[in-house]
Structure formats: structure tokens, C-alpha cells
């Protein structure tokens, strides 16, 4: 199977001169892994949205919660890997770090994307967006992962799913940020069009890693 994929890539990357001699480009399904950690479900929702988008494009996609992936699981057979994790209390979940640190070689070998999901990514203020990027960079520095691309994606405020103290704390944080919210409602800030564009970027990276 690996040799077949190599041969297909070789044909795909032939020059126009080669094509003129009768070699035609081949469209083939790539094998992709989307691994995620999720606290309240928004990161999982984003991961599955990307999964469905790519499957509708005819790609072979596996999606899994990192907590369900055994340590001896091999990701070396995938053409590309995406890892998505939320930010809570200025940190990404330990289980996401553990997954990345278990597969350093594979993640640094294949085209890969780190998706950091946070409320800060929804803020239009440049300093807040910069803070979101710093948190993502801190995660990468601590794990030793050097993904092909890093994306900060806006998450959600799931007030109705929180306990009393977490709900009040986040409401206070939003008020300090100048954002009025009602704790009896949930707020989704994820830009789904941007998420689908990220899926397209992921696919393009895998299909043409040289120009990623």
C-alpha cells in the first residue's frame, strides 16, 4: 500500500513535459487522522465537521478522541495528521500533550496541523489574538512538535453545561473583556466557513507537502 501511494505521488508530481508524453495526473484518496481532546464538546464538534467535510471530498479520514487512542497506536500509516485541543485556564489538556509526546517522530515527519481552540481566538483585539497564538506556541515548545501549520480557532461558551462556579468565573472574564453574555444561554463563536477552509488547507498540504 505504501509503495502504491509513492507511485501515485510520483505520477501526480510529473512535469508538464511528462504529461505531454501521455502520463495523466491521478486523483487519489489520502489517509488522514484527526485526533482531538475536548472538554465541553466544541473541539470534538470542530474535528467532526472537518472529518465530514473531507469525507464528502472522497478522502479516507479517521477521527478519534486522544483519550481513546492506545499508546501503541501507530500513526505512521497516515498521509497527514491534525491534532485539535482546547484552551482552558491558559493551558491545553495534558492528555493532548501526552498524545503528541508519544508520537514525536511521526508528527514531525508527515504534514500536520495543530488546531488550538479558545475563546481568545474569537476576540478581534490584536493583543488577545496574539495571546492565543502564544498559548499554542507554548504547547508546541513543551511537546517538541513542529507542525506544518498552526491554527487558532474560536470556540464556544457552553454556559448551560458548566457548573455554578465555572459559569460565574467565565461570565466574570467575559465582562472584564467588555462582552455582555447571559449565563442561561450558550454562545458559539466558531466560524464554520473558516473551519472548512482549514480542512481545504489540510488536504492541500498533504497532497502537495513541498509547497505547504
Coordinates of C-alpha atoms in Angstrom, one line a residue:
X1 CA 0.0 0.0 0.0
X2 CA 2.8 2.4 0.9
X3 CA 4.5 1.7 -2.4
X4 CA 1.2 2.3 -4.3
X5 CA 0.9 5.7 -2.6
X6 CA 4.5 6.5 -3.5
X7 CA 3.9 5.6 -7.1
X8 CA 0.7 7.7 -7.2
X9 CA 2.6 10.7 -5.8
X10 CA 5.3 10.3 -8.4
X11 CA 2.7 10.4 -11.2
X12 CA 0.9 13.3 -9.6
X13 CA 4.2 15.3 -9.4
X14 CA 5.2 14.7 -13.1
X15 CA 6.1 17.8 -15.0
X16 CA 4.0 19.2 -17.9
X17 CA 6.5 17.6 -20.3
X18 CA 5.9 14.2 -18.8
X19 CA 2.1 14.8 -19.1
X20 CA 2.6 15.7 -22.8
X21 CA 4.1 12.2 -23.3
X22 CA 0.9 10.6 -22.1
X23 CA 1.1 10.5 -18.3
X24 CA -2.1 11.8 -16.8
X25 CA -2.5 13.1 -13.2
X26 CA -4.3 10.7 -10.9
X27 CA -6.7 11.8 -8.2
X28 CA -6.4 9.5 -5.1
X29 CA -7.8 9.5 -1.6
X30 CA -5.3 10.3 1.1
X31 CA -5.4 8.7 4.5
X32 CA -5.9 11.3 7.3
X33 CA -6.1 11.2 11.1
X34 CA -7.8 13.9 13.2
X35 CA -7.1 13.4 16.8
X36 CA -8.7 15.7 19.4
X37 CA -9.1 16.4 23.1
X38 CA -12.4 18.1 24.1
X39 CA -13.7 19.4 27.4
X40 CA -17.2 20.6 26.7
X41 CA -17.6 19.2 23.2
X42 CA -16.8 22.2 20.9
X43 CA -13.4 20.9 19.8
X44 CA -14.9 17.5 19.1
X45 CA -17.6 19.3 17.0
X46 CA -14.9 21.1 15.0
X47 CA -13.0 17.8 14.5
X48 CA -16.0 16.0 13.2
X49 CA -17.0 18.9 11.0
X50 CA -13.6 18.7 9.3
X51 CA -14.0 14.9 9.1
X52 CA -17.3 15.1 7.3
X53 CA -16.1 17.8 5.0
X54 CA -13.1 15.8 3.9
X55 CA -15.1 12.6 3.6
X56 CA -17.5 14.4 1.3
X57 CA -14.4 15.1 -0.8
X58 CA -13.8 11.4 -1.0
X59 CA -10.9 11.3 1.4
X60 CA -10.2 8.4 3.9
X61 CA -10.5 10.1 7.3
X62 CA -10.2 8.6 10.8
X63 CA -11.2 10.8 13.8
X64 CA -10.6 9.9 17.4
X65 CA -10.6 11.4 20.9
X66 CA -7.0 11.1 22.1
X67 CA -8.2 9.6 25.4
X68 CA -9.4 6.6 23.4
X69 CA -6.1 6.1 21.4
X70 CA -3.8 3.5 22.9
X71 CA -0.1 4.4 23.4
X72 CA 1.0 1.7 21.0
X73 CA -1.2 3.1 18.2
X74 CA 0.8 3.7 15.0
X75 CA 0.1 7.0 13.1
X76 CA 2.9 6.3 10.7
X77 CA 0.5 4.9 8.1
X78 CA -1.3 8.2 7.7
X79 CA -0.5 10.8 5.0
X80 CA -1.4 13.7 7.3
X81 CA -2.3 14.3 10.9
X82 CA -4.4 17.0 12.6
X83 CA -4.4 17.4 16.4
X84 CA -7.0 19.7 17.9
X85 CA -7.1 20.8 21.6
X86 CA -9.0 23.4 23.6
X87 CA -7.5 26.0 25.9
X88 CA -8.8 26.1 29.5
X89 CA -7.2 28.1 32.3
X90 CA -4.4 29.2 29.9
X91 CA -3.5 25.6 29.1
X92 CA -4.2 22.8 26.7
X93 CA -5.2 19.5 28.2
X94 CA -2.5 17.2 29.5
X95 CA -3.8 14.3 27.5
X96 CA -3.3 16.2 24.3
X97 CA 0.4 16.9 25.3
X98 CA 0.8 13.2 26.2
X99 CA -0.5 12.1 22.8
X100 CA 1.9 14.4 20.9
X101 CA 4.8 13.4 23.0
X102 CA 4.0 9.7 22.4
X103 CA 4.3 10.2 18.6
X104 CA 7.1 12.9 18.1
X105 CA 8.8 11.3 15.1
X106 CA 5.6 10.6 13.1
X107 CA 4.1 14.0 13.8
X108 CA 7.3 15.7 12.7
X109 CA 7.6 13.6 9.6
X110 CA 4.2 13.9 7.9
X111 CA 2.3 17.0 7.0
X112 CA 0.5 18.1 10.2
X113 CA -1.7 20.8 11.7
X114 CA -2.2 21.9 15.3
X115 CA -5.6 23.4 16.0
X116 CA -5.9 25.4 19.2
X117 CA -9.5 26.1 20.2
X118 CA -10.1 29.1 22.5
X119 CA -12.4 32.0 23.3
X120 CA -9.4 34.3 22.8
X121 CA -9.3 33.4 19.1
X122 CA -12.8 34.9 18.7
X123 CA -11.6 38.3 20.0
X124 CA -11.0 41.0 17.4
X125 CA -8.3 42.6 19.5
X126 CA -4.8 42.0 18.2
X127 CA -3.3 41.6 21.6
X128 CA -5.9 38.9 22.5
X129 CA -5.2 37.0 19.3
X130 CA -1.5 37.3 19.9
X131 CA -2.1 35.8 23.4
X132 CA -3.9 32.8 21.8
X133 CA -1.0 32.2 19.4
X134 CA 1.4 32.3 22.3
X135 CA -0.5 29.6 24.2
X136 CA -0.4 27.5 21.1
X137 CA 3.3 28.1 20.7
X138 CA 3.9 27.2 24.3
X139 CA 2.2 23.9 23.8
X140 CA 4.4 23.1 20.8
X141 CA 7.6 24.1 22.6
X142 CA 6.7 21.9 25.5
X143 CA 5.9 18.9 23.4
X144 CA 8.7 19.3 20.8
X145 CA 6.2 19.2 17.9
X146 CA 6.8 21.3 14.8
X147 CA 3.6 21.1 12.8
X148 CA 3.4 22.3 9.2
X149 CA 0.8 24.8 10.2
X150 CA -0.8 26.1 13.4
X151 CA -4.3 27.5 13.5
X152 CA -6.2 29.2 16.4
X153 CA -9.9 28.6 16.1
X154 CA -12.7 30.3 18.1
X155 CA -14.6 28.0 20.5
X156 CA -17.8 28.4 22.4
X157 CA -19.3 29.4 25.7
X158 CA -21.4 26.5 26.9
X159 CA -22.8 28.1 30.0
X160 CA -25.7 25.6 30.3
X161 CA -23.1 22.8 30.5
X162 CA -21.0 24.3 33.2
X163 CA -21.2 24.0 37.0
X164 CA -22.1 27.1 39.0
X165 CA -18.6 28.3 39.8
X166 CA -17.2 27.8 36.3
X167 CA -20.2 29.6 34.8
X168 CA -19.7 32.5 37.1
X169 CA -16.0 32.7 36.5
X170 CA -16.3 32.7 32.8
X171 CA -19.1 35.3 33.0
X172 CA -16.8 37.5 35.0
X173 CA -14.0 37.0 32.5
X174 CA -16.3 38.0 29.6
X175 CA -17.5 41.1 31.5
X176 CA -13.9 42.1 32.0
X177 CA -13.3 41.7 28.3
X178 CA -16.2 44.0 27.6
X179 CA -18.5 41.3 26.3
X180 CA -22.1 41.0 27.7
X181 CA -23.4 37.4 28.0
X182 CA -26.4 35.7 29.5
X183 CA -25.4 32.7 31.6
X184 CA -28.7 31.0 30.7
X185 CA -27.6 30.7 27.1
X186 CA -24.8 29.2 25.1
X187 CA -22.7 31.1 22.7
X188 CA -20.9 29.6 19.7
X189 CA -18.1 31.7 18.2
X190 CA -16.7 29.2 15.8
X191 CA -16.5 30.4 12.2
X192 CA -17.6 27.3 10.3
X193 CA -16.6 28.7 6.9
X194 CA -13.1 29.2 8.3
X195 CA -13.1 25.7 9.6
X196 CA -13.9 24.3 6.2
X197 CA -11.2 26.5 4.7
X198 CA -8.8 24.9 7.2
X199 CA -9.9 21.5 6.1
X200 CA -9.1 22.5 2.5
X201 CA -5.7 23.7 3.6
X202 CA -5.0 20.5 5.4
X203 CA -5.9 18.5 2.3
X204 CA -3.7 20.7 0.1
X205 CA -0.8 20.3 2.5
X206 CA -1.0 16.6 2.3
X207 CA -1.4 16.4 -1.4
X208 CA 1.5 18.8 -2.1
X209 CA 3.8 18.9 1.0
X210 CA 6.6 20.6 -0.9
X211 CA 4.5 23.8 -1.3
X212 CA 2.7 23.6 2.1

